[in-house]
XYZ file of C-alpha atoms in Angstrom:
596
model
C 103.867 22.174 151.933
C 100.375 20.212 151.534
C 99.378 18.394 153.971
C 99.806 14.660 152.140
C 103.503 16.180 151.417
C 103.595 16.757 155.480
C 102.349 13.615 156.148
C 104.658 11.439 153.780
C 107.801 13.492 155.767
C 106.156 12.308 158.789
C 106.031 8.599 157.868
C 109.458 8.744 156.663
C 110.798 10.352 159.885
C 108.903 7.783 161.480
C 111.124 4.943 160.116
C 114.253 6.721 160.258
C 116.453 4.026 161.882
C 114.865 1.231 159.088
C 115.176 3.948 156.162
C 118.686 4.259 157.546
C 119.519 0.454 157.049
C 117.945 0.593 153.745
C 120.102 3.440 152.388
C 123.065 1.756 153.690
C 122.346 -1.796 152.218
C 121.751 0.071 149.076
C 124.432 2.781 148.747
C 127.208 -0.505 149.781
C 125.305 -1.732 146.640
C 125.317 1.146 144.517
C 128.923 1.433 145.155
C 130.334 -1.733 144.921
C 128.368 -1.346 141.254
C 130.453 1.443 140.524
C 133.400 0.231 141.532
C 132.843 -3.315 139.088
C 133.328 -1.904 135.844
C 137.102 -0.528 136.741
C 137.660 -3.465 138.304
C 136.694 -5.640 134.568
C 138.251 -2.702 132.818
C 141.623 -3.438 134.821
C 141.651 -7.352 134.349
C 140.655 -6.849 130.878
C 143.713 -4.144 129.718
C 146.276 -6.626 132.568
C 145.327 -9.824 130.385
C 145.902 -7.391 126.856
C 148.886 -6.248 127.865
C 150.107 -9.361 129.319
C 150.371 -8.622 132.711
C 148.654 -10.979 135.756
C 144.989 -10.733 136.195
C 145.165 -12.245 139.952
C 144.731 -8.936 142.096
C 142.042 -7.674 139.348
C 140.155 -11.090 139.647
C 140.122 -11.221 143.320
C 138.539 -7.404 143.190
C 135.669 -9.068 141.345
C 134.883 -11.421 142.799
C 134.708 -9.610 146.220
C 132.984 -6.825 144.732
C 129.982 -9.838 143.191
C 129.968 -10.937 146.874
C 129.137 -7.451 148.448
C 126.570 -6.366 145.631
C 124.896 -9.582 146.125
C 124.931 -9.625 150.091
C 123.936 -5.738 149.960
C 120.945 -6.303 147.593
C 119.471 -9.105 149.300
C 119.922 -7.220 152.800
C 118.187 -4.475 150.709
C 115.170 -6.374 149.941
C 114.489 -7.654 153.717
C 115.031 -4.219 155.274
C 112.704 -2.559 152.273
C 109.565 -5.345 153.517
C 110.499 -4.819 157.015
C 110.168 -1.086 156.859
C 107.342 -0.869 154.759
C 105.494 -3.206 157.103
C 106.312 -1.266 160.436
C 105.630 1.602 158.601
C 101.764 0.750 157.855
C 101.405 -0.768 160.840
C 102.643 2.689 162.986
C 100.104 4.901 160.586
C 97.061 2.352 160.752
C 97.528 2.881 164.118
C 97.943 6.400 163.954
C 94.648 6.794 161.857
C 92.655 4.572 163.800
C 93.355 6.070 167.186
C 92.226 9.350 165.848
C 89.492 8.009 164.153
C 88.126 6.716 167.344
C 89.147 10.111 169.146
C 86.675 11.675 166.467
C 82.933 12.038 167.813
C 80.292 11.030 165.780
C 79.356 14.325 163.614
C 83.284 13.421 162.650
C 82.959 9.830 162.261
C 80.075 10.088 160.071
C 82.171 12.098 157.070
C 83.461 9.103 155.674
C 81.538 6.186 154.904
C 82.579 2.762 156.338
C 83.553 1.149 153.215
C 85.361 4.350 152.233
C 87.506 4.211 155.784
C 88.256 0.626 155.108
C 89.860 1.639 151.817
C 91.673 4.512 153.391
C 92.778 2.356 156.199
C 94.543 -0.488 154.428
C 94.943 -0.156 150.603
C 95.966 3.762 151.515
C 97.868 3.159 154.818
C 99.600 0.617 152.861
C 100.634 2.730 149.585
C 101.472 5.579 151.956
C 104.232 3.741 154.192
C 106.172 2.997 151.127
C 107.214 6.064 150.964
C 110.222 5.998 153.018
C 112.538 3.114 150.978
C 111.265 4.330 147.632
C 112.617 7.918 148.097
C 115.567 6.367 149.572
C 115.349 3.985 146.737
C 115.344 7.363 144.458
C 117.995 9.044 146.096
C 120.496 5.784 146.000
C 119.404 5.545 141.931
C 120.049 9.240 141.766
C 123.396 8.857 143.283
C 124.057 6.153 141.165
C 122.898 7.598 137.962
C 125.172 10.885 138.883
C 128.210 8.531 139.866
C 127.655 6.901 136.495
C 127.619 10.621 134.616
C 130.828 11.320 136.101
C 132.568 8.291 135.268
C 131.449 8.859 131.652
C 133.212 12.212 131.627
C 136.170 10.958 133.478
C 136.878 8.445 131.424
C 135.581 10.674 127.816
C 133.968 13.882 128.088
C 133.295 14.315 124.962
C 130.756 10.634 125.134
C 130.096 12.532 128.442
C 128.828 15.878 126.828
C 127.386 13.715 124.561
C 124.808 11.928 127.201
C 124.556 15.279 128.844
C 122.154 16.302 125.960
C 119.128 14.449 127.346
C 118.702 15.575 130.846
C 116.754 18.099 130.015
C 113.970 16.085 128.258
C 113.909 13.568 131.444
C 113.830 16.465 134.109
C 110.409 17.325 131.818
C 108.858 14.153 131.376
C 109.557 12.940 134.785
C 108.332 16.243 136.763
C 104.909 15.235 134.751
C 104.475 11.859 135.338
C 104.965 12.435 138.672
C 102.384 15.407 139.027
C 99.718 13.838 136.619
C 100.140 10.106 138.422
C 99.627 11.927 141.756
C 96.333 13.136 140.470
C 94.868 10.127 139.147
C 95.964 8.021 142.019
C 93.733 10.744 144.048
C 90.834 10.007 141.463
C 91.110 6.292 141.599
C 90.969 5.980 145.314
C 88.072 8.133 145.402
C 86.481 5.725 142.617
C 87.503 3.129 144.843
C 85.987 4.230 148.182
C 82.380 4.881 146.698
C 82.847 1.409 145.194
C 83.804 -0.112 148.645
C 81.235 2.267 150.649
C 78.388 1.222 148.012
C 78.820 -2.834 148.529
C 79.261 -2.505 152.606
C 75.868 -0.944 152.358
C 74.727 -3.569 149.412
C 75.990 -6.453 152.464
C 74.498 -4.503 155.821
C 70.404 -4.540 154.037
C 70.981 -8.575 152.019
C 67.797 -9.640 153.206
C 66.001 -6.698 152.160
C 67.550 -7.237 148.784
C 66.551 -11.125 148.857
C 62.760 -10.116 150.466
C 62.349 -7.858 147.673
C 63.564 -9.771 144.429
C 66.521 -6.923 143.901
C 69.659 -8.400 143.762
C 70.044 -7.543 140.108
C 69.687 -3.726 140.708
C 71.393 -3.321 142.914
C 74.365 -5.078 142.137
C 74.483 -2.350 139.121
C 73.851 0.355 141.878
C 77.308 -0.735 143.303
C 79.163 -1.153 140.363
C 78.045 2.212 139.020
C 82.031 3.571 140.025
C 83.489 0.811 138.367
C 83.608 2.688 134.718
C 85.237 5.740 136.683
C 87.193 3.075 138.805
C 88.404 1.626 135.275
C 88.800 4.969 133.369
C 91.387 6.519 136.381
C 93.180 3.254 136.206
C 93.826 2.704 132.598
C 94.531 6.516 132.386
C 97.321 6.420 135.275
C 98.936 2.859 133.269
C 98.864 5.208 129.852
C 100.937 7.562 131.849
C 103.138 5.239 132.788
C 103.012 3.702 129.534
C 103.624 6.861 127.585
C 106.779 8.100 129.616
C 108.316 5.098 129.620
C 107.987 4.459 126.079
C 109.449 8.264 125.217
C 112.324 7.484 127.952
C 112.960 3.931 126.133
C 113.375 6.082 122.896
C 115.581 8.577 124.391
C 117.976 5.768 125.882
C 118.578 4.075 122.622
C 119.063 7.307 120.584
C 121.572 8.343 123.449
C 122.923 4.993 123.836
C 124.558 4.538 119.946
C 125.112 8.603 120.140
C 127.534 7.907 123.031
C 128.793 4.432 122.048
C 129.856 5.599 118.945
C 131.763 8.570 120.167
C 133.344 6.475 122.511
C 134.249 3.988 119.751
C 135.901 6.890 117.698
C 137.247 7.330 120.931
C 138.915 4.172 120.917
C 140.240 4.889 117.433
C 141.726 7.998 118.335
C 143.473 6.538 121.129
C 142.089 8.857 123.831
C 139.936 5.452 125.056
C 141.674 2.055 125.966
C 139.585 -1.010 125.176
C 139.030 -1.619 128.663
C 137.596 1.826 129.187
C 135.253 1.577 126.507
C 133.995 -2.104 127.910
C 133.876 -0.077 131.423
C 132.244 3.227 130.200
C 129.790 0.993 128.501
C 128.995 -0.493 131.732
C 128.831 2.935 133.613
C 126.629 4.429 130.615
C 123.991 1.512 131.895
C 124.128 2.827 135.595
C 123.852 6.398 134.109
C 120.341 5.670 132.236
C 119.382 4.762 135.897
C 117.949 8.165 135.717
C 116.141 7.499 132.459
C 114.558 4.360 134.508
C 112.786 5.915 137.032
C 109.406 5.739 136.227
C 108.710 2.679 138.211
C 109.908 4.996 141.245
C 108.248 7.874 140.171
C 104.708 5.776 139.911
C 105.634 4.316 143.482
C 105.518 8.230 144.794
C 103.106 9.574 142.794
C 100.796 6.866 144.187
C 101.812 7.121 147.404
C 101.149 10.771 147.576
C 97.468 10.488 145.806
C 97.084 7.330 148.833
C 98.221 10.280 151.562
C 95.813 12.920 150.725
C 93.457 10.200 151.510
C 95.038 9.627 155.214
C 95.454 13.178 155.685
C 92.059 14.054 155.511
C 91.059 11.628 158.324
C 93.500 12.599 160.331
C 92.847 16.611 159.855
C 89.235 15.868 160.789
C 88.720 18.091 164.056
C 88.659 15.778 167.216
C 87.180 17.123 170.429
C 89.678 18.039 173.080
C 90.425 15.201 175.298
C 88.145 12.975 172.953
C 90.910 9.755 173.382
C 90.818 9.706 177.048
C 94.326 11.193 177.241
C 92.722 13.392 180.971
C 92.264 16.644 179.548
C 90.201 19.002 181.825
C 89.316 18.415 184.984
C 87.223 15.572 186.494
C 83.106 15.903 186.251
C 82.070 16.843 189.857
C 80.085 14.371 192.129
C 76.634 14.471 191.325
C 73.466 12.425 190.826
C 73.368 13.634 187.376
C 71.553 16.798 186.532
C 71.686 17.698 182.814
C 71.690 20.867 180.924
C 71.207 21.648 177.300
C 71.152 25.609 176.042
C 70.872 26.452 172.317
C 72.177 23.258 171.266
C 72.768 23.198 167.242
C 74.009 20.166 165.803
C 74.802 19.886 162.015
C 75.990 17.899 159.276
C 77.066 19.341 155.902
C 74.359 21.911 155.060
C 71.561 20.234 157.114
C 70.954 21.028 160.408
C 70.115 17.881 163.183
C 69.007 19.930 165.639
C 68.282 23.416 166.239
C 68.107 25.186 169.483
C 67.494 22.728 171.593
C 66.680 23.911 175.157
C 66.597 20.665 177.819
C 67.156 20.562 181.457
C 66.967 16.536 182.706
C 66.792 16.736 186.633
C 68.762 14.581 188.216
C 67.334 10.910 188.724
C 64.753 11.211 186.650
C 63.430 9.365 183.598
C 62.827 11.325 180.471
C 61.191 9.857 177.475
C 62.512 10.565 174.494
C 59.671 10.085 171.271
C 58.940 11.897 167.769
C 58.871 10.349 164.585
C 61.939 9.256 162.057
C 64.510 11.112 161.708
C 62.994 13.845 163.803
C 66.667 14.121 165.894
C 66.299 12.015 168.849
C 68.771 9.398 168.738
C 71.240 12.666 167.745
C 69.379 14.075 171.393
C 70.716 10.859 173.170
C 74.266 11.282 171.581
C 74.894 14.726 172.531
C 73.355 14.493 176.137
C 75.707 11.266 175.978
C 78.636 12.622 175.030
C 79.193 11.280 171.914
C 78.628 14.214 169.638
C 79.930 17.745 170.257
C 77.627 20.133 169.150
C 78.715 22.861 166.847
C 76.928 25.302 169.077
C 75.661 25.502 172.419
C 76.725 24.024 176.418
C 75.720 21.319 177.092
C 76.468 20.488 180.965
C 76.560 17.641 183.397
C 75.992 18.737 187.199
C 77.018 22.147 186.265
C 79.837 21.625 184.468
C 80.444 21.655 180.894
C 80.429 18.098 179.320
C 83.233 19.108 176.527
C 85.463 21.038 178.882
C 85.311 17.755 181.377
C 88.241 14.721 181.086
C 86.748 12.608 178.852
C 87.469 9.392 181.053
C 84.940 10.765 184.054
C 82.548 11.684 181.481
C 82.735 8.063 180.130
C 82.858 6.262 184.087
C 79.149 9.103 184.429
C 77.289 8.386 181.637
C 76.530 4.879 180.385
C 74.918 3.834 176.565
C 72.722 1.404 175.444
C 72.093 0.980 171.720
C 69.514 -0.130 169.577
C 71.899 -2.514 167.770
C 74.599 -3.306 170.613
C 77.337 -4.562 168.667
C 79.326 -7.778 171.111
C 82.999 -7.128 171.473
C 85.138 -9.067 173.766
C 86.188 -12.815 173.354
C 83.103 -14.552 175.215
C 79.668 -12.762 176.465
C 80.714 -11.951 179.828
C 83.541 -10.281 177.970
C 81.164 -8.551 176.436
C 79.230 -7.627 178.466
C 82.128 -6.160 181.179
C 83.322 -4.382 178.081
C 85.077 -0.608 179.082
C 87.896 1.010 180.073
C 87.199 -0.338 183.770
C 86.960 -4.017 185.457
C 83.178 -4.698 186.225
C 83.098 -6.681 189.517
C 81.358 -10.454 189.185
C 78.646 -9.292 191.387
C 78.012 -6.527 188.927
C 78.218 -8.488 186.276
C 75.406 -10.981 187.371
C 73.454 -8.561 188.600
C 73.130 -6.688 185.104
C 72.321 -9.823 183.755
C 69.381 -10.488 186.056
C 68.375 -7.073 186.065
C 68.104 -6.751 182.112
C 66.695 -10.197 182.118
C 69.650 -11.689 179.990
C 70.460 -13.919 182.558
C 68.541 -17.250 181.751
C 69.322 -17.134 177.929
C 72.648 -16.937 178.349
C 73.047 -19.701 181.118
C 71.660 -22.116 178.441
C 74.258 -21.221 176.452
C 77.027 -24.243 175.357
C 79.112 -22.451 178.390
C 77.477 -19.570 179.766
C 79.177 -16.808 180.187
C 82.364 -18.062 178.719
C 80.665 -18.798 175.270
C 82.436 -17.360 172.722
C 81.079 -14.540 171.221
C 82.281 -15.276 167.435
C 79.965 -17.548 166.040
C 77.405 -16.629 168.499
C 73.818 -16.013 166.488
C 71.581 -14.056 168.827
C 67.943 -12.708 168.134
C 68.079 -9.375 168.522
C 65.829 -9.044 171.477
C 68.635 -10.978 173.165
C 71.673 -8.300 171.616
C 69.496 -5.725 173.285
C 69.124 -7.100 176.722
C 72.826 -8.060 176.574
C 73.245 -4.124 175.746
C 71.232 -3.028 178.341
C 73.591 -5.335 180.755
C 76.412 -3.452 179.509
C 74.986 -0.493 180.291
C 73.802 -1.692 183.423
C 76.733 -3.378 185.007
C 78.672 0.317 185.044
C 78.398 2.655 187.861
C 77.215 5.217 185.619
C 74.920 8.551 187.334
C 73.100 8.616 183.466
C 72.163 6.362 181.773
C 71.509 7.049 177.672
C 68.934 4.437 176.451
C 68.763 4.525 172.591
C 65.753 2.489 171.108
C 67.010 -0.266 173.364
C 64.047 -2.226 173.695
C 62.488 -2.093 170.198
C 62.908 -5.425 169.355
C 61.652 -7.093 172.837
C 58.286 -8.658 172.998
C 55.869 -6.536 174.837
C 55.814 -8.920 178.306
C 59.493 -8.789 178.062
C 59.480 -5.095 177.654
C 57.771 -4.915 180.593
C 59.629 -7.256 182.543
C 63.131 -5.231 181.869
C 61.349 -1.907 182.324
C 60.247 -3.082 186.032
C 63.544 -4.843 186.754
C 65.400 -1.443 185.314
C 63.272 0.602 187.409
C 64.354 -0.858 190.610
C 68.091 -1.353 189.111
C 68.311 2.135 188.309
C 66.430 3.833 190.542
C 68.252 6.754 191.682
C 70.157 7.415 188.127
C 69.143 9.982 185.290
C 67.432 8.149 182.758
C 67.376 9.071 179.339
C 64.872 7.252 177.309
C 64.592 7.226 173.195
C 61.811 4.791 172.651
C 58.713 4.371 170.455
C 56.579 2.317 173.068
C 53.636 3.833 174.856
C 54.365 1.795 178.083
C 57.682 3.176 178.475
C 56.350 6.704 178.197
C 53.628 6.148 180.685
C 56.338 5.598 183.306
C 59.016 8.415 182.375
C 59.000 11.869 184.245
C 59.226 13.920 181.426
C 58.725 13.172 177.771
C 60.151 15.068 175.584
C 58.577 15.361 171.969
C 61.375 16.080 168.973
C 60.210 17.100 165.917
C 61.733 18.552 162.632
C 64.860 18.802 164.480
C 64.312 20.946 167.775
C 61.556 19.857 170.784
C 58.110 20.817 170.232
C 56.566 20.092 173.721
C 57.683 18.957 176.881
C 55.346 17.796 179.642
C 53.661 14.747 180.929
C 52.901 11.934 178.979
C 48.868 12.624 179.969
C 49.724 16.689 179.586
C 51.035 15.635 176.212
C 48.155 13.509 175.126
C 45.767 15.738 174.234
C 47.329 16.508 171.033
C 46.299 14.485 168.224
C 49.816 14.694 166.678
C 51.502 13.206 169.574
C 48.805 10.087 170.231
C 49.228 10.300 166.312
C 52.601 8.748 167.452
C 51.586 5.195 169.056
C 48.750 4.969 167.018
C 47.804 1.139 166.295
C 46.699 -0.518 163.229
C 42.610 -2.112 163.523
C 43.304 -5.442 164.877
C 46.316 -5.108 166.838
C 46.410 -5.492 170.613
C 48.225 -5.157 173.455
C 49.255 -3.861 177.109
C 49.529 -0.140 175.933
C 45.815 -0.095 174.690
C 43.743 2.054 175.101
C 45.689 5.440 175.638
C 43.593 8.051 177.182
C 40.585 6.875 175.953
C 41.300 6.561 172.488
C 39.807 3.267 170.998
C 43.279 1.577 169.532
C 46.066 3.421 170.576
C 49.248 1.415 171.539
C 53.448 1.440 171.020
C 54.397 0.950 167.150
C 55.670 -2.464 165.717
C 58.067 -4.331 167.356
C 59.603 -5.151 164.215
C 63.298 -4.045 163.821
C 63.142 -1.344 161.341
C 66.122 -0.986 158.297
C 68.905 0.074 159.692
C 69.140 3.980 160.360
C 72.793 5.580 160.442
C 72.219 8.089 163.550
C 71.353 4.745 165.881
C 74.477 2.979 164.637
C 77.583 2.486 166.742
């Protein structure tokens, strides 16, 4: 069995006790279907042959009143299942999406996972009413077969004929709308995944007068989107229009043996008024397509959700205290032949790094050299594919996740506020931050006089709030700040703070965070001046280690901070060197390592 197959058993399971009400509310309906026609027969041949149609009335009319009741029962349990359905598998997906580590996070692309998520989520939870749906109609359609031979086998025999030309057409459908629902939803993803990039860079594409081109860059899937989409409707189309011949050919084949029937005497008019009415719930079979397109999309929508959830997630990557606790420590670090990769290209290489505990190592190379992947592995956040990495002698991965989380602390470039109001955001974790903490993170990052002039401190809510982002990153650092964590992983986390300010934090962190293991990725010469180590990544693996004076007196590394003629600043001159300083301070275009 495939693993979308697995997966749509699973969701069905899942809603057993709602599937169960379903089938119920439908088969009550199915049957008191079946039973209707007998019922008219009977009145009709009692008022024929003169006899009372009371008893044959009353049937009716009770067996109207249970149809109806049953179908509308039906109809509330089918929503209400369908709904906890999606709402149990978004769940299910999302938890293990956020079990997954970055190098698995980073497979799909946001706007694909959105699709996934809810268009997909939603096809897939379907499942469980319409095979139910499928097996009452089955049932039905078999029930109705029967009668037909019951009641003339030779009309019967007669219908019989076509089942083998629906068991074709219907096994086909189903395969080939399976298949194209697949395509679409890819075509659909890259369309999705193409505009949430389009939205995250807008000003770039105002600033630069290219709105046009790329608006055609996203709706380059749209043909593809289009061509999967009218192709899975021709399907549809085509089957239903060979099933719609096949019913009426089958329809006066049988009608008119059953009306030579009648001639013959072997069929009484009410039969033939009741077998024409159980020849209609017979077709039922011939009518699936509707069904069969439900499935068939359903199980393109699961192959989707299966694939998220068969992405590898580290052990004990939710939290859910596997492995032992980290060991008390003051946060000694260890990296040996660290490899880190992502499809065929390798983010770093052999990485050899040992952090001693409480101090600060700077963290510097150019773009895309591998550091911010540096901070996320030493952070926990990425498992590498090979290689130990190790946290006061004990293997990071092997560790429960939750002490990892309470001994290592983040800060990010772009701190993303979640919470209901900044304090809330700030306190954000698994663990209460106590108001002393709280303030003093605030102070400490120097956060705390911007946001008492907010409308209500603290307590301002966060949706709404527009913040420079200078003022996201010192509220980041706060996070970081207000947890008890022995390391502390500093990501780029002052790149958009003016250089006094810089300074200001840097001091105020220094005497904050005195004692913990700093790890630094920055592109500021100040910083560096003041870390213990600096660590210089390049083309994916460390080049040099040593002092930030030691390292110096390579061209390629002061080649690093170098400033434009004109520019000035704290940081100049470096070693002698007539403009050397940190980089811009301008926030660069967003890079997909530093996101979180």
């Amino acid at each position: 069995m495939q693993q979308r197959d697995r997966l749509l058993w699973q969701v069905a399971r899942s809603t057993g006790g709602w599937t169960s009400l379903f089938l119920g509310a439908a088969l009550l309906d199915a049957a008191a279907s079946l039973a209707l026609p007998m019922a008219l027969a009977a009145a009709i041949d009692a008022a024929l042959g003169g006899d009372s149609t009371g008893p044959a009335l009353v049937w009716l009319v009770t067996l109207l009143a249970v149809s109806t009741l049953a179908q509308v029962a039906a109809e509330l349990v089918e929503a209400t299942t369908a709904a906890r359905a999606t709402a149990r598998l978004r769940h299910r997906a999302l938890g293990h999406l956020f079990a997954l580590d970055l190098g698995g996070q980073r497979r799909f692309a946001e706007g694909d996972l959105l699709n996934r998520l809810l268009q997909g989520t939603a096809e897939t939870a379907k499942v469980g009413p319409s095979l139910a749906g499928a097996a009452v109609a089955l049932l039905t359609s078999v029930a109705g077969i029967v009668a037909l031979l019951l009641i003339d086998p030779v009309a019967g025999a007669v219908f019989l004929l076509g089942a083998p030309v629906v068991w074709r057409l219907a096994r086909g459908f189903l395969g080939s709308s399976t298949e194209l629902t697949e395509r679409y939803q890819a075509a659909y993803s890259a369309l999705a995944a193409r505009f949430v990039d389009a939205m995250s860079g807008v000003r770039t594409l105002r600033a630069s007068g290219t709105v046009g081109r790329e608006t055609r860059r996203v709706l380059v899937p749209l043909r593809e989107l289009r061509r999967h989409g009218e192709a899975l409707w021709n399907a549809q189309r085509d089957v239903g229009w060979r099933l719609a011949l096949l019913v009426a050919v089958l329809q006066v084949s049988v009608l008119a043996t059953a009306g030579h029937g009648v001639i013959a005497g072997r069929v009484s008019p009410g039969e033939l008024i009741a077998l024409n009415t159980y020849l209609g719930y017979a077709f039922g079979v011939f009518r699936q397509v509707g069904t069969l397109a439900h499935l068939g999309r359903a199980r393109g929508s699961a192959a989707g959700i299966s694939e998220v959830l068969h992405t590898p997630a580290p052990a004990g990557g939710d939290g859910t205290g596997v492995g032992p606790p980290l060991p008390a420590g003051r946060g000694a670090v260890s990296l040996r032949g660290v490899r880190v990769t992502e499809g065929d290209r390798a983010l770093l290489d052999g990485v050899d790094l040992d952090i001693p505990a409480g101090a600060t190592v700077a963290v510097v190379g150019g773009s895309g050299g591998g550091k911010s992947t540096l901070a996320a592995v030493v952070g926990g956040l990425w498992r590498p594919d090979a290689g130990a990495v190790t946290i006061d002698g004990m293997p990071l991965w092997q560790a429960d996740q939750r002490s990892v989380r309470d001994a290592v602390a983040h800060a990010f470039e772009r701190p993303v506020l979640l919470g209901e109001t900044v304090a809330d955001a700030v306190a954000y974790g698994d663990r209460p931050v106590p108001p002393d903490a709280l303030r003093g993170a605030l102070r400490d990052s120097r956060a705390e006089s911007f946001v008492e002039r907010l409308p209500l401190g603290p307590a301002t809510p966060v949706a709404g709030l527009r913040l420079s982002g200078g003022e996201l990153q010192r509220l980041g650092l706060a996070r970081a700040l207000c947890r008890d964590a022995r390391i502390l992983v500093l990501d780029d986390t002052t790149s958009s703070l003016d250089t006094v300010t810089e300074r200001e934090v840097s001091l105020a962190m220094d005497r904050a965070a005195r004692h913990r293991t700093r790890l630094v990725v920055t592109h500021r010469a100040a910083t560096v001046r003041r870390a213990d180590l600096v660590v210089w990544v390049e083309d994916n693996g460390i080049r040099a280690m040593g002092s930030h004076e030691a390292l110096a007196a390579d061209p390629d590394y002061r080649g690093l901070f170098q400033q434009a003629p004109g520019d000035a600043g704290e940081d100049a001159p470096l070693l002698g060197e007539t403009r050397t300083a940190e980089p811009r301070t301008a926030t660069p275009e967003p890079r997909t390592v530093e996101q979180t």
